Short mmCIF file of C-alpha atoms in Angstrom, two decimals:
data_model
loop_
_atom_site.label_atom_id
_atom_site.label_comp_id
_atom_site.label_asym_id
_atom_site.label_seq_id
_atom_site.Cartn_x
_atom_site.Cartn_y
_atom_site.Cartn_z
CA MET A 1 -31.18 -44.37 -29.76
CA CYS A 2 -28.93 -41.31 -30.03
CA GLY A 3 -25.46 -40.66 -28.68
CA ILE A 4 -24.15 -37.86 -26.48
CA ALA A 5 -20.69 -36.90 -25.28
CA GLY A 6 -18.90 -33.87 -23.91
CA TYR A 7 -16.37 -32.25 -21.65
CA ILE A 8 -16.10 -29.38 -19.18
CA GLY A 9 -12.81 -28.08 -17.79
CA ARG A 10 -9.58 -26.31 -18.66
CA ASN A 11 -8.18 -28.70 -21.30
CA CYS A 12 -10.80 -28.86 -24.05
CA PRO A 13 -10.42 -31.66 -26.63
CA ASP A 14 -9.01 -30.51 -29.96
CA HIS A 15 -10.81 -30.76 -33.28
CA GLU A 16 -9.17 -34.09 -34.14
CA HIS A 17 -10.44 -35.80 -30.99
CA VAL A 18 -13.90 -34.30 -31.45
CA GLU A 19 -14.15 -35.65 -34.99
CA LEU A 20 -12.84 -39.04 -33.87
CA THR A 21 -15.52 -39.14 -31.18
CA LEU A 22 -18.29 -38.17 -33.58
CA SER A 23 -17.17 -40.93 -35.91
CA SER A 24 -17.37 -43.47 -33.06
CA MET A 25 -20.97 -42.34 -32.37
CA ARG A 26 -22.24 -43.16 -35.86
CA ASN A 27 -23.76 -46.49 -34.75
CA ARG A 28 -25.94 -44.65 -32.22
CA GLY A 29 -27.21 -41.98 -34.59
CA PRO A 30 -26.73 -42.13 -38.37
CA ASP A 31 -29.03 -39.23 -39.26
CA ASN A 32 -26.94 -36.29 -38.05
CA ARG A 33 -23.78 -35.61 -36.06
CA ASP A 34 -22.70 -32.21 -34.76
CA TRP A 35 -20.99 -30.46 -31.87
CA GLN A 36 -20.69 -27.08 -30.17
CA ARG A 37 -18.02 -25.47 -28.01
CA PHE A 38 -18.19 -22.75 -25.35
CA ASP A 39 -15.11 -20.89 -24.08
CA TYR A 40 -14.76 -18.66 -21.00
CA ASP A 41 -11.46 -17.36 -19.58
CA GLY A 42 -9.38 -20.43 -20.39
CA GLN A 43 -12.19 -22.86 -19.51
CA SER A 44 -14.28 -24.74 -22.05
CA CYS A 45 -17.32 -26.91 -22.48
CA VAL A 46 -17.97 -29.02 -25.57
CA LEU A 47 -21.17 -30.92 -26.40
CA LEU A 48 -21.40 -33.65 -29.06
CA HIS A 49 -24.46 -35.41 -30.46
CA SER A 50 -25.36 -38.12 -32.96
CA ARG A 51 -29.03 -38.34 -33.91
CA LEU A 52 -31.38 -41.17 -34.67
CA SER A 53 -34.51 -39.32 -35.78
CA ILE A 54 -37.73 -40.57 -34.15
CA ILE A 55 -39.82 -37.46 -33.37
CA ASP A 56 -39.90 -34.42 -35.70
CA LEU A 57 -37.60 -35.68 -38.44
CA ASP A 58 -36.84 -32.17 -39.68
CA GLU A 59 -33.27 -30.89 -39.36
CA ARG A 60 -34.59 -28.05 -37.19
CA SER A 61 -34.58 -30.58 -34.33
CA ASN A 62 -30.94 -31.52 -34.78
CA GLN A 63 -28.67 -31.17 -31.78
CA PRO A 64 -26.89 -29.52 -30.05
CA PHE A 65 -30.10 -27.49 -29.69
CA THR A 66 -30.08 -24.01 -28.15
CA ILE A 67 -32.73 -21.71 -26.67
CA ASP A 68 -32.06 -18.56 -24.62
CA GLY A 69 -28.43 -19.35 -23.85
CA CYS A 70 -29.01 -23.00 -22.89
CA THR A 71 -27.81 -25.84 -25.12
CA ILE A 72 -28.84 -29.48 -24.88
CA VAL A 73 -27.67 -32.86 -26.17
CA PHE A 74 -30.23 -35.57 -25.45
CA ASN A 75 -30.52 -39.34 -25.84
CA GLY A 76 -33.92 -40.87 -25.18
CA GLU A 77 -37.57 -39.91 -25.38
CA ILE A 78 -39.97 -37.92 -23.20
CA TYR A 79 -43.16 -39.91 -23.67
CA ASN A 80 -45.51 -37.29 -22.23
CA TYR A 81 -44.02 -34.41 -24.23
CA ARG A 82 -47.33 -33.54 -25.91
CA GLU A 83 -49.11 -33.12 -22.59
CA LEU A 84 -46.20 -31.07 -21.22
CA ARG A 85 -46.14 -28.90 -24.34
CA GLN A 86 -49.79 -27.93 -23.83
CA LYS A 87 -48.96 -26.55 -20.38
CA LEU A 88 -46.51 -23.96 -21.73
CA ASP A 89 -47.68 -20.89 -23.60
CA ASP A 90 -44.50 -20.60 -25.68
CA GLU A 91 -43.74 -19.97 -29.34
CA TRP A 92 -42.45 -23.36 -30.42
CA LEU A 93 -39.62 -23.78 -32.89
CA THR A 94 -40.06 -27.53 -33.46
CA ASP A 95 -42.41 -30.43 -32.79
CA SER A 96 -39.74 -32.34 -30.86
CA ASP A 97 -39.60 -33.66 -27.33
CA THR A 98 -36.08 -32.19 -27.18
CA GLU A 99 -37.46 -28.66 -27.25
CA VAL A 100 -40.05 -29.53 -24.62
CA LEU A 101 -37.30 -30.88 -22.35
CA LEU A 102 -35.16 -27.77 -22.76
CA ARG A 103 -38.06 -25.35 -22.24
CA TYR A 104 -38.99 -27.16 -19.03
CA TYR A 105 -35.40 -26.69 -17.88
CA LEU A 106 -35.68 -22.98 -18.68
CA ARG A 107 -38.90 -22.82 -16.66
CA TYR A 108 -38.11 -25.14 -13.71
CA GLY A 109 -34.33 -25.51 -13.66
CA GLU A 110 -32.96 -28.80 -12.39
CA LYS A 111 -36.40 -29.80 -11.09
CA CYS A 112 -37.59 -30.16 -14.69
CA VAL A 113 -36.93 -33.92 -14.47
CA GLU A 114 -39.79 -34.27 -11.99
CA HIS A 115 -42.23 -33.55 -14.85
CA PHE A 116 -40.90 -36.13 -17.31
CA GLU A 117 -42.18 -39.60 -18.05
CA GLY A 118 -39.62 -41.26 -20.24
CA MET A 119 -36.09 -42.55 -20.62
CA TRP A 120 -33.19 -40.16 -20.95
CA ALA A 121 -29.58 -39.22 -20.59
CA PHE A 122 -29.00 -35.58 -21.36
CA ALA A 123 -26.58 -32.73 -20.83
CA ILE A 124 -27.48 -29.04 -20.76
CA PHE A 125 -24.87 -26.30 -20.74
CA ASP A 126 -26.34 -23.13 -19.22
CA SER A 127 -24.28 -20.18 -20.43
CA ARG A 128 -26.08 -17.89 -17.99
CA SER A 129 -24.68 -19.69 -14.95
CA ARG A 130 -21.81 -21.36 -16.85
CA ARG A 131 -22.75 -24.75 -15.49
CA LEU A 132 -23.25 -28.18 -16.99
CA PHE A 133 -26.32 -30.17 -15.94
CA LEU A 134 -26.39 -33.95 -16.50
CA SER A 135 -29.34 -36.24 -15.75
CA ARG A 136 -30.28 -39.90 -16.15
CA ASP A 137 -33.78 -41.41 -16.12
CA ARG A 138 -35.39 -43.09 -13.13
CA PHE A 139 -34.44 -46.66 -14.07
CA ALA A 140 -31.18 -45.94 -15.92
CA GLU A 141 -32.51 -47.14 -19.26
CA LYS A 142 -30.19 -44.78 -21.12
CA PRO A 143 -26.44 -45.07 -20.50
CA LEU A 144 -24.28 -42.24 -19.20
CA TYR A 145 -20.60 -42.72 -18.29
CA ILE A 146 -18.39 -40.20 -16.49
CA TYR A 147 -14.62 -39.85 -16.48
CA GLU A 148 -13.06 -37.35 -14.03
CA THR A 149 -9.51 -36.07 -14.55
CA GLU A 150 -7.34 -33.42 -12.91
CA HIS A 151 -8.29 -30.88 -15.54
CA GLY A 152 -11.98 -31.62 -16.10
CA MET A 153 -14.82 -34.08 -16.60
CA TYR A 154 -15.78 -36.13 -19.66
CA PHE A 155 -19.14 -37.82 -20.21
CA ALA A 156 -20.54 -40.05 -22.96
CA SER A 157 -23.08 -42.70 -23.90
CA GLU A 158 -20.32 -45.26 -24.42
CA ILE A 159 -16.87 -45.78 -22.93
CA LYS A 160 -15.20 -45.85 -26.34
CA GLN A 161 -16.33 -42.25 -26.82
CA LEU A 162 -14.68 -41.24 -23.53
CA LYS A 163 -11.47 -42.81 -24.81
CA ALA A 164 -11.73 -41.04 -28.17
CA LEU A 165 -12.56 -37.64 -26.68
CA SER A 166 -9.91 -37.70 -23.95
CA GLY A 167 -7.22 -39.34 -26.08
CA GLU A 168 -6.06 -41.25 -22.99
CA ARG A 169 -5.16 -44.91 -22.66
CA LEU A 170 -7.64 -46.43 -20.23
CA LYS A 171 -6.57 -48.97 -17.60
CA ILE A 172 -8.43 -52.22 -17.00
CA ASN A 173 -10.33 -52.37 -13.70
CA MET A 174 -9.24 -55.77 -12.37
CA ARG A 175 -11.75 -55.62 -9.50
CA GLN A 176 -14.64 -55.52 -11.93
CA LEU A 177 -13.13 -58.24 -14.10
CA LYS A 178 -12.70 -60.56 -11.12
CA ARG A 179 -16.19 -59.71 -9.92
CA LEU A 180 -17.58 -60.92 -13.24
CA LEU A 181 -15.52 -64.12 -13.31
CA VAL A 182 -16.36 -65.08 -9.72
CA ASN A 183 -19.95 -63.89 -9.26
CA GLY A 184 -21.35 -63.52 -12.78
CA TYR A 185 -22.88 -60.59 -14.61
CA ARG A 186 -25.50 -59.85 -11.94
CA SER A 187 -22.73 -58.63 -9.64
CA LEU A 188 -21.63 -55.93 -12.08
CA TYR A 189 -24.41 -53.51 -11.20
CA LYS A 190 -24.04 -53.66 -7.44
CA GLN A 191 -21.74 -50.65 -7.79
CA ASN A 192 -21.19 -47.94 -10.38
CA GLU A 193 -17.77 -49.23 -11.38
CA THR A 194 -16.98 -50.30 -14.94
CA PHE A 195 -14.29 -52.42 -16.57
CA TYR A 196 -12.02 -49.35 -16.73
CA GLU A 197 -10.44 -47.53 -13.82
CA GLY A 198 -11.76 -44.04 -13.17
CA ILE A 199 -14.87 -44.50 -15.31
CA ARG A 200 -18.23 -44.82 -13.60
CA ARG A 201 -21.90 -44.66 -14.42
CA LEU A 202 -24.13 -41.84 -13.31
CA PRO A 203 -26.60 -43.75 -11.07
CA TYR A 204 -30.26 -44.21 -11.84
CA ALA A 205 -32.62 -41.31 -11.05
CA SER A 206 -29.64 -39.02 -10.50
CA SER A 207 -28.52 -35.61 -11.70
CA LEU A 208 -25.15 -33.88 -11.64
CA SER A 209 -24.44 -30.16 -11.80
CA ARG A 210 -20.89 -28.92 -12.40
CA GLY A 211 -19.27 -25.57 -13.00
CA PHE A 212 -15.88 -24.74 -14.47
CA ASP A 213 -14.35 -24.58 -11.00
CA SER A 214 -15.02 -28.29 -10.28
CA ASP A 215 -17.78 -27.57 -7.76
CA ALA A 216 -19.77 -30.67 -8.72
CA ARG A 217 -23.04 -31.53 -7.00
CA GLU A 218 -24.52 -34.99 -7.57
CA TYR A 219 -27.84 -36.07 -6.11
CA ARG A 220 -30.78 -38.44 -6.52
CA TYR A 221 -33.98 -36.71 -7.61
CA TRP A 222 -36.31 -39.70 -7.19
CA ILE A 223 -36.52 -42.69 -4.85
CA PRO A 224 -39.02 -45.52 -5.47
CA CYS A 225 -41.58 -45.97 -2.71
CA CYS A 226 -44.57 -48.17 -1.96
CA ARG A 227 -47.78 -46.81 -0.50
CA ARG A 228 -50.00 -49.38 1.17
CA ARG A 229 -53.60 -49.23 0.01
CA GLU A 230 -56.47 -51.59 0.63
CA MET A 231 -58.10 -52.83 -2.58
CA SER A 232 -59.84 -55.86 -3.99
CA ILE A 233 -58.20 -58.19 -6.47
CA GLU A 234 -60.57 -56.85 -9.14
CA GLU A 235 -59.44 -53.26 -8.44
CA ALA A 236 -55.80 -54.33 -8.60
CA ILE A 237 -56.26 -56.09 -11.94
CA ASP A 238 -58.16 -53.16 -13.44
CA GLY A 239 -55.58 -50.67 -12.13
CA VAL A 240 -52.68 -52.56 -13.67
CA ARG A 241 -54.55 -52.97 -16.97
CA GLN A 242 -55.39 -49.26 -17.29
CA ARG A 243 -51.87 -48.14 -16.42
CA LEU A 244 -50.36 -50.58 -18.88
CA ILE A 245 -52.68 -49.41 -21.66
CA GLN A 246 -51.82 -45.77 -20.97
CA SER A 247 -48.11 -46.55 -20.94
CA VAL A 248 -48.28 -48.31 -24.30
CA LYS A 249 -50.30 -45.43 -25.76
CA LEU A 250 -47.61 -42.90 -24.84
CA ARG A 251 -44.81 -45.09 -26.19
CA LEU A 252 -46.41 -45.50 -29.60
CA ARG A 253 -45.68 -41.86 -30.41
CA ALA A 254 -43.20 -41.65 -33.26
CA ASP A 255 -42.79 -40.11 -36.71
CA VAL A 256 -41.23 -43.33 -38.04
CA PRO A 257 -42.55 -46.93 -38.15
CA LEU A 258 -42.18 -48.87 -34.90
CA ALA A 259 -41.37 -52.53 -34.34
CA PHE A 260 -41.49 -54.84 -31.33
CA CYS A 261 -38.97 -57.42 -30.16
CA LEU A 262 -40.76 -60.50 -28.86
CA SER A 263 -39.00 -62.36 -26.07
CA GLY A 264 -41.60 -65.08 -25.76
CA GLY A 265 -42.61 -63.79 -22.32
CA ILE A 266 -45.85 -62.31 -21.06
CA ASP A 267 -44.52 -58.73 -20.96
CA SER A 268 -43.68 -58.25 -24.64
CA SER A 269 -46.74 -60.28 -25.65
CA ALA A 270 -49.00 -58.01 -23.55
CA ILE A 271 -47.50 -54.88 -25.09
CA VAL A 272 -47.96 -56.18 -28.65
CA GLY A 273 -51.49 -57.30 -27.84
CA ILE A 274 -52.46 -53.85 -26.56
CA ALA A 275 -50.88 -52.06 -29.53
CA SER A 276 -52.71 -54.33 -31.95
CA ARG A 277 -56.12 -54.92 -30.35
CA ILE A 278 -56.73 -51.63 -28.54
CA PHE A 279 -54.90 -49.10 -30.71
CA ASN A 280 -55.03 -50.98 -34.05
CA TYR A 281 -51.37 -50.11 -34.58
CA ASP A 282 -49.66 -51.41 -37.72
CA PHE A 283 -46.23 -52.77 -36.80
CA LYS A 284 -43.68 -55.51 -37.38
CA THR A 285 -42.32 -57.91 -34.78
CA PHE A 286 -38.93 -59.60 -34.45
CA SER A 287 -37.69 -62.54 -32.42
CA ILE A 288 -34.30 -64.06 -31.76
CA ILE A 289 -33.86 -67.83 -32.11
CA GLU A 290 -30.64 -69.48 -30.94
CA ASN A 291 -29.42 -72.90 -32.00
CA ASP A 292 -28.29 -73.86 -28.49
#
C-alpha cells in the first residue's frame, strides 16, 4: 500500500500544505515520501507520493518517477510486470513494476491500462502534452478521490489528504450520511458520492485525462462481459482451478516476505492452500477473532 496525491490548476498548493499532506500519508508508505512540481505560464501540477516498498526495494524506484518527460506516482501492483517487461526492448533503470507501467504509457498512451493485470491508482503528468492522466483498476481495489474547485482539481488516496493539500474546510454530505443511517453501508457504493460535498471517487475501470485549461475527459476503459460457452462440469472445474493457480502465482511476486489474512472462508483458504502445496511458499497467516 502506497499513497498518492496531487493537484493541477492555477492555484498550486504552497510548500506548507505539501509537507502537511506528505505527513498525513505516512501511514500508507513509511519507506519514502517525496513530491515534484511542474509550472507553465501561471499553471501548475504537483505530484506527491509515499512509498511502501514491495518490488525493487532500492531507492532508484522511489517516486515521483520520471522517464522522457513523463512523471508517475503509483499505488498498487502490476502483477504481470515481468511478462510485460520482456515484450519491450528497452534499457531498464530499475526492476520495478512502476517503470514497466510508465514505459507502457510511453509506448501505448492511455491504452496502456489494457495490458495490465493488477490493482492500481496512478497519476502520470505528461510534460510533452501538459496533461494529467489518472486511472483506477478494473475493480476499484485501490482508492482514488477527486475534488474539483474553480481553480483546479485535487486527487488523493484518502480524503484527509485532499483536505490537507487544499487547505479548505470540507462540508459534510448529509445525503450520504442519511443514506448510511437508513439503508446501511451497502447503499454507499451505489453512487460515487462520499461523506463530503464535492468529493467523489473515480469509478472502477475508469481513466481521466485533464489539461491545465480544465478540458477533462473521463471514460471507462473496461466493461465486464460474459461469453456463453458450452462445456462440461469437469472442464469448468479444471478451468477455474488453472486460472486460480496462475493468479496466485503472479501475486506471490515480492521482494519482501508476504503474509495472508484468513477470513475462515473458502476463498482465503484456497489461496493459502495453493501457495503452500503447489508453490511451497513460506509465509505467515493472520486471523481476526472478535469477542462478540
